[in-house]
Short mmCIF file of C-alpha atoms in Angstrom, two decimals:
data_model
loop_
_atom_site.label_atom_id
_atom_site.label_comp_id
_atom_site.label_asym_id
_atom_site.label_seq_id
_atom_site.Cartn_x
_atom_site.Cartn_y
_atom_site.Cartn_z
CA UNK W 1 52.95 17.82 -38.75
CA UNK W 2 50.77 21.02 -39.30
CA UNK W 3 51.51 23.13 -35.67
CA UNK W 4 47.73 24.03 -33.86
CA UNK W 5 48.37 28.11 -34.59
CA UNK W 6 49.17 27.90 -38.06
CA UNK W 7 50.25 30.91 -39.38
CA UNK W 8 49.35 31.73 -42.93
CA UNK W 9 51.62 34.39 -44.59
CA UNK W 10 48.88 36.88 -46.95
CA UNK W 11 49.53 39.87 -48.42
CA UNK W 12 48.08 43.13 -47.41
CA UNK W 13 45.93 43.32 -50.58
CA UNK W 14 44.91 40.16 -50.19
CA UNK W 15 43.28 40.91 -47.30
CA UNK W 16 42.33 44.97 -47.76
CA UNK W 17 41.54 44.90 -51.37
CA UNK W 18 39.77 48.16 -51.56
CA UNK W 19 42.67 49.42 -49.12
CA UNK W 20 42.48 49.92 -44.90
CA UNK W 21 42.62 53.68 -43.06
CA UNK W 22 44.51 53.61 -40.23
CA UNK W 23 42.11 54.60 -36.93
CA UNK W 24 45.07 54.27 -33.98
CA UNK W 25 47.57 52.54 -32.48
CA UNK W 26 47.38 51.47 -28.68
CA UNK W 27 49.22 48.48 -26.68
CA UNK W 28 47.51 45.43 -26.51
CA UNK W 29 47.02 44.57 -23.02
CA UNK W 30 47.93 41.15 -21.04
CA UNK W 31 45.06 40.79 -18.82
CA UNK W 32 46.93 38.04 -16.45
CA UNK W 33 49.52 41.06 -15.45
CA UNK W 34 47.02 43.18 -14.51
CA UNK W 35 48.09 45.69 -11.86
CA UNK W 36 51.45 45.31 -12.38
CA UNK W 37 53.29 48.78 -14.09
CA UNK W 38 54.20 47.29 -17.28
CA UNK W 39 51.61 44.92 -18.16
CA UNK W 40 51.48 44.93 -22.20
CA UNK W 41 51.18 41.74 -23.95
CA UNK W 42 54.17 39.83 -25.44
CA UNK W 43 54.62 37.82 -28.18
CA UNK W 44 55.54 34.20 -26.84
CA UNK W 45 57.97 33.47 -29.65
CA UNK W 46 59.91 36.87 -29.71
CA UNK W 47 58.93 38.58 -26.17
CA UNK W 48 58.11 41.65 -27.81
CA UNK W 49 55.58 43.89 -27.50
CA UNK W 50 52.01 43.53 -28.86
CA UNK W 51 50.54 46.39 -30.37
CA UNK W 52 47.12 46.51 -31.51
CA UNK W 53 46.50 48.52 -34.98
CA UNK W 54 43.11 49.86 -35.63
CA UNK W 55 42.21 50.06 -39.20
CA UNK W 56 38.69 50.84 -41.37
CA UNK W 57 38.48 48.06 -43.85
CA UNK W 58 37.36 50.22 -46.95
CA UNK W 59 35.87 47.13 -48.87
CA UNK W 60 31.95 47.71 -49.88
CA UNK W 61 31.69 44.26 -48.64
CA UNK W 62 32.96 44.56 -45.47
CA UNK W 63 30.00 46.04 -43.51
CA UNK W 64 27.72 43.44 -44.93
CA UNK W 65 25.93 40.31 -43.12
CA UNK W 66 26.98 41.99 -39.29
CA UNK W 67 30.78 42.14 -40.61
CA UNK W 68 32.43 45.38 -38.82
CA UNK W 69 33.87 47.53 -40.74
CA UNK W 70 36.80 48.01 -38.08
CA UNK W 71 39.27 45.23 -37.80
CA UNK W 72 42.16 45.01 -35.45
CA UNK W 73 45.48 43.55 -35.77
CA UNK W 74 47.99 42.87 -33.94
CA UNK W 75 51.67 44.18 -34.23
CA UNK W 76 54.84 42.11 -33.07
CA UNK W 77 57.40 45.13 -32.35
CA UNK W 78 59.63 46.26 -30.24
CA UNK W 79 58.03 50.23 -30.38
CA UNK W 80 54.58 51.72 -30.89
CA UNK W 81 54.01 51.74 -34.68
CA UNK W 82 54.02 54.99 -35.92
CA UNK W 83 51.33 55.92 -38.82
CA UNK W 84 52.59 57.38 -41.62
CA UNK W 85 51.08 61.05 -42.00
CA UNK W 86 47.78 61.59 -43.85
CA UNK W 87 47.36 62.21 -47.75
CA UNK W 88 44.20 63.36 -47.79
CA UNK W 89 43.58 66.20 -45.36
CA UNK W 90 40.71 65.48 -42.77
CA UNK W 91 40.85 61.60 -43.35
CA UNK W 92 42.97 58.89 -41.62
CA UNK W 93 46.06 57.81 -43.31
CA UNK W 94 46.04 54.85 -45.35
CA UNK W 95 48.55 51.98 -44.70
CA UNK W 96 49.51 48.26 -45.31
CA UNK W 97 51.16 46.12 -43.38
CA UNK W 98 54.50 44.04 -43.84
CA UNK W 99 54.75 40.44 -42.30
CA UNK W 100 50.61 40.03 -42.52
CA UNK W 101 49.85 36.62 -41.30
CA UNK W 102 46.74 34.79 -41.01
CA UNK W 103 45.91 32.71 -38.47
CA UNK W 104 42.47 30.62 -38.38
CA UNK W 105 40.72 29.57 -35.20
CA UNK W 106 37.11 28.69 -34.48
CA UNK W 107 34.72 31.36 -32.56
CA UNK W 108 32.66 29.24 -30.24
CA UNK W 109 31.92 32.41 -27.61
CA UNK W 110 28.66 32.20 -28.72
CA UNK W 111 28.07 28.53 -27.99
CA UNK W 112 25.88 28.37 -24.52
CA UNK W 113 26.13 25.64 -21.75
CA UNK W 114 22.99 23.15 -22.48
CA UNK W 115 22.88 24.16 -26.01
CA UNK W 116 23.03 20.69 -28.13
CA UNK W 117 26.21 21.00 -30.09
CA UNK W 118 24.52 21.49 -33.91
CA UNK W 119 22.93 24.63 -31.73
CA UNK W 120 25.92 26.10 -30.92
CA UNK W 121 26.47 28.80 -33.60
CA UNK W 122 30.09 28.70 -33.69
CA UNK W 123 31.94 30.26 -36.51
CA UNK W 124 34.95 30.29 -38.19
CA UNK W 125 36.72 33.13 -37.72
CA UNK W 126 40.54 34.50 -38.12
CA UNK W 127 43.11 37.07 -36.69
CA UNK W 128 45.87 38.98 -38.08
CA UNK W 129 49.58 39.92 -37.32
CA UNK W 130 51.83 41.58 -38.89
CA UNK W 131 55.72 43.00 -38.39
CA UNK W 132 54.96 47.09 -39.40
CA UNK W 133 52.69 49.03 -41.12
CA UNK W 134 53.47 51.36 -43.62
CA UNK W 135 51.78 54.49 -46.07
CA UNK W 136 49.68 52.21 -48.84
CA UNK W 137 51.06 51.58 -52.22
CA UNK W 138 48.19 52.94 -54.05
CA UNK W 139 45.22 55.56 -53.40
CA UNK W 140 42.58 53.13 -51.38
CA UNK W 141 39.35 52.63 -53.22
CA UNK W 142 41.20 52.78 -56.83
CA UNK W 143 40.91 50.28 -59.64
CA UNK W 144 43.90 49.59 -61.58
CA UNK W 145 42.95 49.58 -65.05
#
């Protein structure tokens, strides 16, 4: 039986071909604890912590057809991710991520009460987790020859 959250293992280059920057690293934040002092988001299969890695997806694709060029994911680990240090002085470092999974799900936040359900301009869309980041393997934006 194929579970409802299946998780699809990818590699990093798979998914950053043209290589990811790393823009920050903050907690991800469990809405249904609010007020409460520690109210970070835990994994439900581990209980750790959920940490949400900002990165700049450096594919000339990625900004296209209202694509962001930012994409978030989500880090199962016990402490905040550290980036590694920067190559390239005055830019963001560049990383990959170990443990990158894949998980599909259908966007229907756009879908409207009344709307007539070929109307409802769902999409498919997708999220990403991984275990760590760490410095990237090659310079981002190179071609291997």
């Amino acid at each position: 039986m194929i579970p409802l959250t299946l998780k699809v293992p990818v590699p990093s280059e798979y998914v950053f071909p043209a290589g990811a920057l790393c823009l920050g690293v903050s907690p991800q934040i469990d809405f249904e604890r609010r007020g409460e002092a520690d109210n970070q988001a835990r994994d439900k299969d581990t209980g750790e912590r959920v940490w949400v890695v900002r990165v700049m997806d450096l594919d000339p694709e990625a900004g296209k057809f209202g694509r962001s060029t930012e994409v978030k994911v989500k880090v199962v680990a016990p402490q905040q991710p550290v980036p590694p240090p920067s190559t390239v002085p005055g830019y963001p470092p560049a990383v990959e991520f170990e443990g990158l999974t894949l998980t599909p799900y259908v966007d229907s936040q756009r879908c409207k009460p009344g709307r007539s359900s070929g109307d409802c301009r769902s999409r498919m869309a997708y999220s990403l987790r991984a275990t760590s980041i760490r410095p990237a393997s090659t310079v981002p934006g190179s071609v291997a020859a």
